[in-house]
Amino acid sequence: MTTPTVTGRGRLIALRAGWLFDGTGSALIPNPLVVIDGGTIVAVGSGMVAPQGADIIDLGGAALLPGLVDTHVHLAFDASADPVGALADRDDEQARQAMIRAGQTALRGGVTTVRDLGDRDYLSLGLRGQPGLPTIVAAGPPVTTPGGHCHYLGGVAEPTEAGVRAAVGERVERGVDVIKIMASGGNLTPGTHQHLPQFTPEVLRAAVDEAHRHGLQVTAHAHAPGAIADAVAAGADGLEHVSFWTEDSVDAPAELIQLIADRRTVVGATVGMVPVPGLMPPPEVRARLPLIVANTRRLHEAGAQIVAGTDAGIAPIKPHDVLRQAPDMLREIGFGQADALRAITSVAAGVIGLGHRKGRIAPGFDADILAVDGDPVAEPGALHRIRAVWARGAAVPDAGSRPGEAPAVSPRPAVR
Ligand SMILES: [Zn+2]
């Protein structure tokens, strides 16, 4: 296989395949040809002739789709049984190396863009733009309260209006792409409470206002109904999890569901799980999960904008390439399979501010492309039969293999 160079002007690459899902439509386009120049797609057509002198890669009957976009990952968490402890044991350089491995895992699984919603010490910012890694949109350490959810990541702010404005200001200075704020407690942090807000409505509003003043979006980790309501009222651009978690169950008031839909506050649904023998979500999650799915379905029916944010890295069932499992749960929420594929490509790209160059196979867009064996719209399982991945025009080594697995040996691209 030819690997295009990304420095200087190399030869054009022309990918020929059986079908194409372009990230926006519902129907597959037959006999596509996608022409790549360096890191960019320059032409897409059905039954087109390859430009003279281009290197042609013939993928036979494979389907091409845009590289996947995960709106919520944690590169710093290593998807082990104790990701928090593992990170605590690493110094910054060791953590950085683990984050690189996490990024490579994502890429091999077709996830070519990730939004990292919580690292330690702003480590993810230094990985942006590195070859061999996904495109990274980075929040740095989430803004939280003293002792609050994920306080150990270093993002503690004084829980006052001045305190959170200063915290946002520090992140602006560091050059983050988005602000993540912990509006409620969370499962990964003993001593915090998922069913309770962490900030007062006024303080949350100040954080959002300060971020918007600097042109940054805010997405709020919000489990508790009160935290969800406060984040929406504060004008947060997005919500993560949105479980409506109460002390003993969940409670999603109809008017709050309608408000989220009406305000166009993006719902980052925590979907996608890789079955691991002997491993299940904790009992308090398991008991609530059917109710959370039902409430997310109500959000979908109310017209809310829903994307998949897997929370990759936080557990063994959430490896960094888990996003291709997300459509299974999105269909439970009421998505059709084509809608689900849009949610993890073009819609996700738009939500994280990269709708102009990610999530579509179209001229002018980044050459982030996934080739799978089969029709991913008619047969969801095809998404797991990865034949090749390109990230910004570069072929990803060992595409389709998961850590600890041998690289896929089943059908490789055939040269015809
Ligand atoms: Zn998270």
Coordinates of C-alpha atoms and ligand atoms in Angstrom, one line a residue:
M1 CA 0.0 0.0 0.0
T2 CA 1.2 3.5 -0.8
T3 CA 1.5 5.9 2.1
P4 CA 0.9 9.5 1.1
T5 CA 3.4 12.0 2.3
V6 CA 2.0 14.9 4.3
T7 CA 4.9 17.2 4.0
G8 CA 5.4 19.0 0.7
R9 CA 3.4 18.1 -2.4
G10 CA 3.3 14.3 -2.9
R11 CA 1.4 12.4 -5.4
L12 CA -2.3 12.3 -5.4
I13 CA -4.0 9.2 -3.8
A14 CA -7.2 7.9 -5.3
L15 CA -9.3 5.5 -3.2
R16 CA -11.6 3.3 -5.1
A17 CA -14.3 1.4 -3.3
G18 CA -17.7 -0.3 -3.6
W19 CA -19.8 2.2 -1.6
L20 CA -19.6 5.6 0.1
F21 CA -21.4 7.1 3.1
D22 CA -20.5 10.8 2.9
G23 CA -21.5 11.7 6.5
T24 CA -24.7 13.6 5.6
G25 CA -27.0 11.6 3.4
S26 CA -28.7 8.3 4.1
A27 CA -28.1 6.5 0.9
L28 CA -24.8 4.9 0.0
I29 CA -23.1 6.2 -3.2
P30 CA -22.0 3.4 -5.5
N31 CA -18.5 3.1 -7.1
P32 CA -17.0 6.0 -5.4
L33 CA -13.6 7.5 -6.1
V34 CA -12.1 9.8 -3.5
V35 CA -9.0 11.8 -4.4
I36 CA -6.7 12.9 -1.7
D37 CA -4.0 15.5 -1.9
G38 CA -1.7 15.5 1.1
G39 CA -4.1 15.8 4.1
T40 CA -7.1 17.0 2.2
I41 CA -9.9 15.5 0.1
V42 CA -9.9 17.2 -3.3
A43 CA -12.5 15.3 -5.3
V44 CA -15.3 12.8 -4.7
G45 CA -17.4 11.2 -7.3
S46 CA -19.3 8.1 -8.4
G47 CA -17.8 6.2 -11.3
M48 CA -15.1 8.9 -11.7
V49 CA -11.8 8.2 -13.5
A50 CA -8.7 8.7 -11.3
P51 CA -6.5 11.6 -12.2
Q52 CA -3.5 10.9 -14.3
G53 CA -0.5 9.8 -12.2
A54 CA -2.4 9.3 -9.0
D55 CA -1.6 6.3 -6.8
I56 CA -4.8 4.1 -6.9
I57 CA -5.8 2.1 -3.8
D58 CA -8.5 -0.3 -4.8
L59 CA -10.6 -1.4 -1.8
G60 CA -12.9 -3.6 -3.8
G61 CA -16.4 -3.8 -2.4
A62 CA -15.6 -2.0 0.8
A63 CA -17.6 1.0 2.0
L64 CA -15.9 4.3 2.8
L65 CA -17.2 6.6 5.5
P66 CA -15.8 9.7 7.3
G67 CA -13.4 9.1 10.1
L68 CA -15.5 8.9 13.4
V69 CA -15.7 11.8 15.8
D70 CA -16.0 11.1 19.5
T71 CA -17.2 14.2 21.4
H72 CA -16.2 13.0 24.9
V73 CA -13.0 11.0 25.7
H74 CA -10.3 11.0 28.3
L75 CA -6.9 10.2 26.8
A76 CA -5.4 10.4 30.2
F77 CA -7.5 7.5 31.5
D78 CA -6.2 4.2 30.3
A79 CA -9.4 2.1 30.2
S80 CA -8.1 -0.1 33.0
A81 CA -10.1 -1.3 36.0
D82 CA -8.6 1.7 38.0
P83 CA -7.9 4.5 35.5
V84 CA -7.7 7.1 38.3
G85 CA -5.1 5.2 40.3
A86 CA -3.1 4.3 37.2
L87 CA -2.9 8.0 36.2
A88 CA -1.9 9.0 39.8
D89 CA 1.0 6.6 39.5
R90 CA 2.3 8.2 36.4
D91 CA 4.5 11.3 36.1
D92 CA 3.7 13.7 33.3
E93 CA 6.0 12.0 30.8
Q94 CA 4.5 8.6 31.6
A95 CA 1.0 10.0 31.3
R96 CA 1.9 11.6 28.0
Q97 CA 3.1 8.2 26.7
A98 CA -0.1 6.5 27.8
M99 CA -2.1 9.2 26.1
I100 CA -0.3 8.7 22.9
R101 CA -1.1 4.9 23.1
A102 CA -4.7 5.9 23.8
G103 CA -4.8 8.1 20.7
Q104 CA -3.3 5.4 18.6
T105 CA -5.9 2.9 19.8
A106 CA -8.6 5.4 18.8
L107 CA -7.1 5.8 15.3
R108 CA -6.8 2.1 14.7
G109 CA -10.6 1.9 15.5
G110 CA -11.5 4.6 13.0
V111 CA -11.8 7.4 15.5
T112 CA -9.9 10.2 13.8
T113 CA -11.1 13.1 15.9
V114 CA -11.6 13.2 19.7
R115 CA -12.7 15.9 22.1
D116 CA -10.8 15.4 25.3
L117 CA -13.0 16.6 28.1
G118 CA -10.6 16.2 31.0
D119 CA -6.9 15.6 31.2
R120 CA -4.3 16.3 33.8
D121 CA -1.9 19.3 33.7
Y122 CA -3.1 20.3 30.2
L123 CA -1.2 17.3 28.7
S124 CA -3.7 16.8 25.9
L125 CA -2.9 20.3 24.5
G126 CA 0.6 19.3 23.7
L127 CA -0.6 16.3 21.6
R128 CA -2.7 18.4 19.3
G129 CA -1.5 18.3 15.7
Q130 CA 0.9 15.3 16.2
P131 CA 1.1 12.9 13.3
G132 CA -0.1 9.4 14.2
L133 CA -2.8 10.7 16.6
P134 CA -6.4 11.7 16.1
T135 CA -7.2 15.4 15.7
I136 CA -7.6 16.5 19.3
V137 CA -10.0 19.2 20.7
A138 CA -8.9 19.8 24.3
A139 CA -10.5 21.1 27.4
G140 CA -7.5 20.6 29.8
P141 CA -8.5 19.8 33.4
P142 CA -12.2 20.2 34.0
V143 CA -13.3 23.1 36.2
T144 CA -14.5 21.6 39.5
T145 CA -15.0 22.5 43.2
P146 CA -12.5 21.8 46.0
G147 CA -12.9 18.0 46.5
G148 CA -15.4 17.9 43.6
H149 CA -15.7 15.5 40.7
C150 CA -12.3 14.8 39.2
H151 CA -10.5 17.3 41.5
Y152 CA -7.4 15.1 41.2
L153 CA -7.0 16.3 37.6
G154 CA -6.0 19.7 38.9
G155 CA -8.9 21.8 37.8
V156 CA -10.2 23.0 41.2
A157 CA -11.6 26.5 41.2
E158 CA -12.8 28.5 44.2
P159 CA -16.6 28.0 43.9
T160 CA -17.4 31.7 43.5
E161 CA -18.1 33.9 40.5
A162 CA -14.6 35.4 40.7
G163 CA -13.1 31.9 41.2
V164 CA -14.6 30.3 38.1
R165 CA -13.9 33.4 36.0
A166 CA -10.2 33.0 37.0
A167 CA -10.3 29.3 36.2
V168 CA -11.7 30.0 32.8
G169 CA -9.1 32.8 32.3
E170 CA -6.3 30.4 33.1
R171 CA -7.6 27.9 30.5
V172 CA -7.9 30.7 27.9
E173 CA -4.3 31.6 28.6
R174 CA -3.2 27.9 28.2
G175 CA -5.0 27.8 24.8
V176 CA -7.8 25.3 25.4
D177 CA -10.4 24.7 22.7
V178 CA -13.4 24.3 25.0
I179 CA -14.3 24.6 28.7
K180 CA -15.5 21.6 30.6
I181 CA -17.2 22.2 33.9
M182 CA -18.4 19.7 36.5
A183 CA -21.9 20.8 37.3
S184 CA -22.6 17.8 39.4
G185 CA -20.7 15.1 41.2
G186 CA -19.6 11.9 39.4
N187 CA -19.1 8.2 39.7
L188 CA -15.3 8.3 39.5
T189 CA -14.9 10.5 42.5
P190 CA -15.8 9.1 45.9
G191 CA -17.2 11.8 48.2
T192 CA -19.0 13.6 45.4
H193 CA -22.7 13.2 44.7
Q194 CA -24.1 12.6 41.2
H195 CA -27.6 13.7 42.4
L196 CA -26.4 17.1 43.6
P197 CA -25.2 20.2 41.8
Q198 CA -21.6 21.3 42.6
F199 CA -22.0 25.0 41.9
T200 CA -24.7 27.6 42.6
P201 CA -26.6 28.7 39.5
E202 CA -25.0 32.2 39.7
V203 CA -21.5 30.7 39.7
L204 CA -22.2 28.4 36.8
R205 CA -23.6 31.3 34.9
A206 CA -20.4 33.3 35.5
A207 CA -18.3 30.4 34.2
V208 CA -20.3 30.2 31.0
D209 CA -20.4 33.9 30.6
E210 CA -16.6 34.2 31.0
A211 CA -16.0 31.4 28.5
H212 CA -18.4 32.9 25.9
R213 CA -16.7 36.3 26.4
H214 CA -13.5 34.6 25.1
G215 CA -15.3 32.8 22.3
L216 CA -15.1 29.4 23.9
Q217 CA -17.9 26.8 24.2
V218 CA -18.8 25.3 27.5
T219 CA -20.0 21.8 28.1
A220 CA -21.2 20.7 31.5
H221 CA -20.9 17.3 33.1
A222 CA -24.4 17.1 34.5
H223 CA -26.1 14.1 36.1
A224 CA -28.3 15.7 38.8
P225 CA -31.6 17.1 37.5
G226 CA -30.8 20.4 39.3
A227 CA -27.3 20.5 37.7
I228 CA -28.9 19.9 34.3
A229 CA -31.4 22.6 34.8
D230 CA -28.8 25.1 36.1
A231 CA -26.4 24.4 33.2
V232 CA -29.2 24.9 30.6
A233 CA -30.3 28.1 32.4
A234 CA -26.7 29.3 32.5
G235 CA -26.5 29.0 28.7
A236 CA -24.0 26.1 28.5
D237 CA -23.6 24.9 24.9
G238 CA -23.6 21.2 25.8
L239 CA -24.4 18.8 28.6
E240 CA -22.5 15.5 29.2
H241 CA -24.3 12.4 30.5
V242 CA -27.7 14.0 31.2
S243 CA -28.7 11.0 33.3
F244 CA -31.2 12.9 35.5
W245 CA -29.6 11.0 38.4
T246 CA -31.4 11.2 41.7
E247 CA -30.4 9.6 45.0
D248 CA -32.4 6.4 44.4
S249 CA -33.4 6.4 40.7
V250 CA -33.7 9.0 37.9
D251 CA -36.2 11.8 37.4
A252 CA -36.5 13.7 34.1
P253 CA -39.2 16.4 34.3
A254 CA -41.1 16.9 31.0
E255 CA -40.6 20.6 31.1
L256 CA -36.8 20.2 31.5
I257 CA -36.7 17.8 28.6
Q258 CA -38.6 20.3 26.4
L259 CA -36.3 23.2 27.5
I260 CA -33.2 21.3 26.5
A261 CA -34.7 20.6 23.1
D262 CA -36.0 24.2 22.7
R263 CA -32.7 25.8 23.8
R264 CA -30.7 23.5 21.4
T265 CA -28.4 22.6 24.3
V266 CA -26.4 19.7 22.9
V267 CA -26.9 16.4 24.7
G268 CA -23.7 14.3 24.9
A269 CA -25.2 10.8 25.5
T270 CA -22.8 8.5 27.2
V271 CA -23.2 5.6 24.8
G272 CA -20.9 2.8 23.6
M273 CA -19.7 -0.2 25.5
V274 CA -17.5 -3.1 24.5
P275 CA -18.7 -6.3 26.2
V276 CA -15.9 -7.6 28.5
P277 CA -16.5 -11.0 29.9
G278 CA -17.2 -10.8 33.6
L279 CA -17.4 -7.0 33.6
M280 CA -20.5 -5.0 34.0
P281 CA -21.3 -1.4 34.8
P282 CA -21.6 -0.9 38.6
P283 CA -25.0 -1.9 40.0
E284 CA -26.2 1.6 40.6
V285 CA -25.6 2.3 36.9
R286 CA -27.1 -1.0 35.8
A287 CA -30.3 -0.4 37.7
R288 CA -30.8 3.1 36.2
L289 CA -29.6 2.4 32.6
P290 CA -32.9 1.3 31.1
L291 CA -34.5 4.5 32.6
I292 CA -31.6 6.7 31.3
V293 CA -32.1 5.2 27.8
A294 CA -35.8 5.8 28.0
N295 CA -35.3 9.4 29.0
T296 CA -32.7 10.0 26.3
R297 CA -35.3 8.6 23.9
R298 CA -37.8 11.2 25.2
L299 CA -35.1 13.9 24.6
H300 CA -34.7 12.6 21.0
E301 CA -38.5 12.6 20.5
A302 CA -38.7 16.2 21.8
G303 CA -36.2 17.2 19.1
A304 CA -33.1 17.6 21.2
Q305 CA -29.7 17.5 19.5
I306 CA -28.0 14.3 20.6
V307 CA -24.4 13.2 19.9
A308 CA -22.4 10.3 21.2
G309 CA -19.8 11.1 23.9
T310 CA -18.5 7.7 24.9
D311 CA -16.3 8.7 28.0
A312 CA -13.7 6.5 26.4
G313 CA -10.9 5.6 28.9
I314 CA -12.9 5.4 32.1
A315 CA -13.3 1.6 32.3
P316 CA -12.3 -1.6 30.4
I317 CA -15.7 -1.5 28.7
K318 CA -14.8 1.9 27.4
P319 CA -11.6 1.5 25.4
H320 CA -10.5 4.5 23.3
D321 CA -11.9 3.0 20.1
V322 CA -15.4 2.3 21.6
L323 CA -17.2 4.8 19.5
R324 CA -18.1 2.3 16.8
Q325 CA -20.2 0.5 19.5
A326 CA -22.2 3.7 20.0
P327 CA -24.8 3.2 17.2
D328 CA -26.1 0.1 19.0
M329 CA -27.3 2.3 21.9
L330 CA -28.3 5.2 19.6
R331 CA -30.7 2.9 17.9
E332 CA -32.2 2.0 21.3
I333 CA -32.7 5.7 21.8
G334 CA -34.7 5.8 18.5
F335 CA -32.1 6.7 15.9
G336 CA -32.1 5.0 12.5
Q337 CA -28.7 3.6 11.6
A338 CA -28.0 6.4 9.1
D339 CA -28.9 8.9 11.8
A340 CA -26.6 7.2 14.2
L341 CA -23.7 7.3 11.6
R342 CA -24.4 11.0 11.1
A343 CA -24.3 11.5 14.9
I344 CA -20.8 10.1 15.1
T345 CA -19.5 11.9 12.0
S346 CA -20.9 15.2 10.6
V347 CA -23.2 16.1 13.5
A348 CA -20.4 15.4 16.1
A349 CA -17.9 17.5 14.1
G350 CA -20.4 20.4 14.0
V351 CA -20.9 20.2 17.7
I352 CA -17.2 20.4 18.5
G353 CA -16.6 23.3 16.1
L354 CA -15.0 21.4 13.3
G355 CA -18.0 21.0 11.0
H356 CA -16.1 22.8 8.2
R357 CA -13.4 20.2 7.9
K358 CA -14.4 17.0 9.7
G359 CA -17.1 14.4 9.6
R360 CA -17.8 14.4 5.8
I361 CA -16.2 13.0 2.8
A362 CA -16.3 16.0 0.5
P363 CA -13.9 18.2 -1.3
G364 CA -12.0 20.6 1.0
F365 CA -12.5 18.3 4.1
D366 CA -9.7 16.6 5.9
A367 CA -8.8 13.2 4.5
D368 CA -10.1 11.3 7.5
I369 CA -11.5 8.1 6.1
L370 CA -12.6 4.7 7.3
A371 CA -13.0 1.7 5.0
V372 CA -15.2 -1.2 6.3
D373 CA -16.2 -4.5 4.8
G374 CA -19.9 -4.3 4.2
D375 CA -22.8 -1.8 4.2
P376 CA -22.6 0.1 7.5
V377 CA -26.2 1.5 7.0
A378 CA -28.0 -1.8 6.2
E379 CA -25.8 -3.9 8.5
P380 CA -24.5 -2.1 11.6
G381 CA -22.0 -4.9 12.3
A382 CA -20.0 -3.8 9.2
L383 CA -18.6 -0.9 11.2
H384 CA -16.5 -3.4 13.2
R385 CA -14.9 -4.9 10.1
I386 CA -12.4 -2.2 9.5
R387 CA -10.1 -2.6 6.5
A388 CA -8.2 0.6 6.5
V389 CA -8.1 4.0 8.2
W390 CA -6.6 7.3 6.9
A391 CA -6.1 10.2 9.2
R392 CA -5.3 13.6 7.5
G393 CA -4.3 11.6 4.5
A394 CA -1.9 9.2 6.3
A395 CA -2.7 5.5 6.4
V396 CA -3.0 4.2 9.9
P397 CA -0.8 1.2 10.7
D398 CA -2.7 -2.0 12.0
A399 CA -6.1 -0.4 11.4
G400 CA -8.9 -2.5 12.8
S401 CA -6.9 -4.2 15.6
R402 CA -7.7 -3.6 19.3
P403 CA -4.9 -3.6 22.0
G404 CA -3.9 -7.1 22.8
E405 CA -5.4 -8.4 19.6
A406 CA -3.4 -9.3 16.5
P407 CA -4.0 -7.0 13.5
A408 CA -7.0 -8.0 11.4
V409 CA -6.0 -10.6 8.8
S410 CA -9.3 -10.9 7.1
P411 CA -9.8 -9.2 3.8
R412 CA -7.1 -6.6 3.2
P413 CA -7.4 -4.0 0.4
A414 CA -6.9 -5.8 -2.9
V415 CA -5.0 -4.2 -5.7
R416 CA -7.0 -4.7 -8.9
Ligands
ZN1 ZN -15.9 12.2 31.1

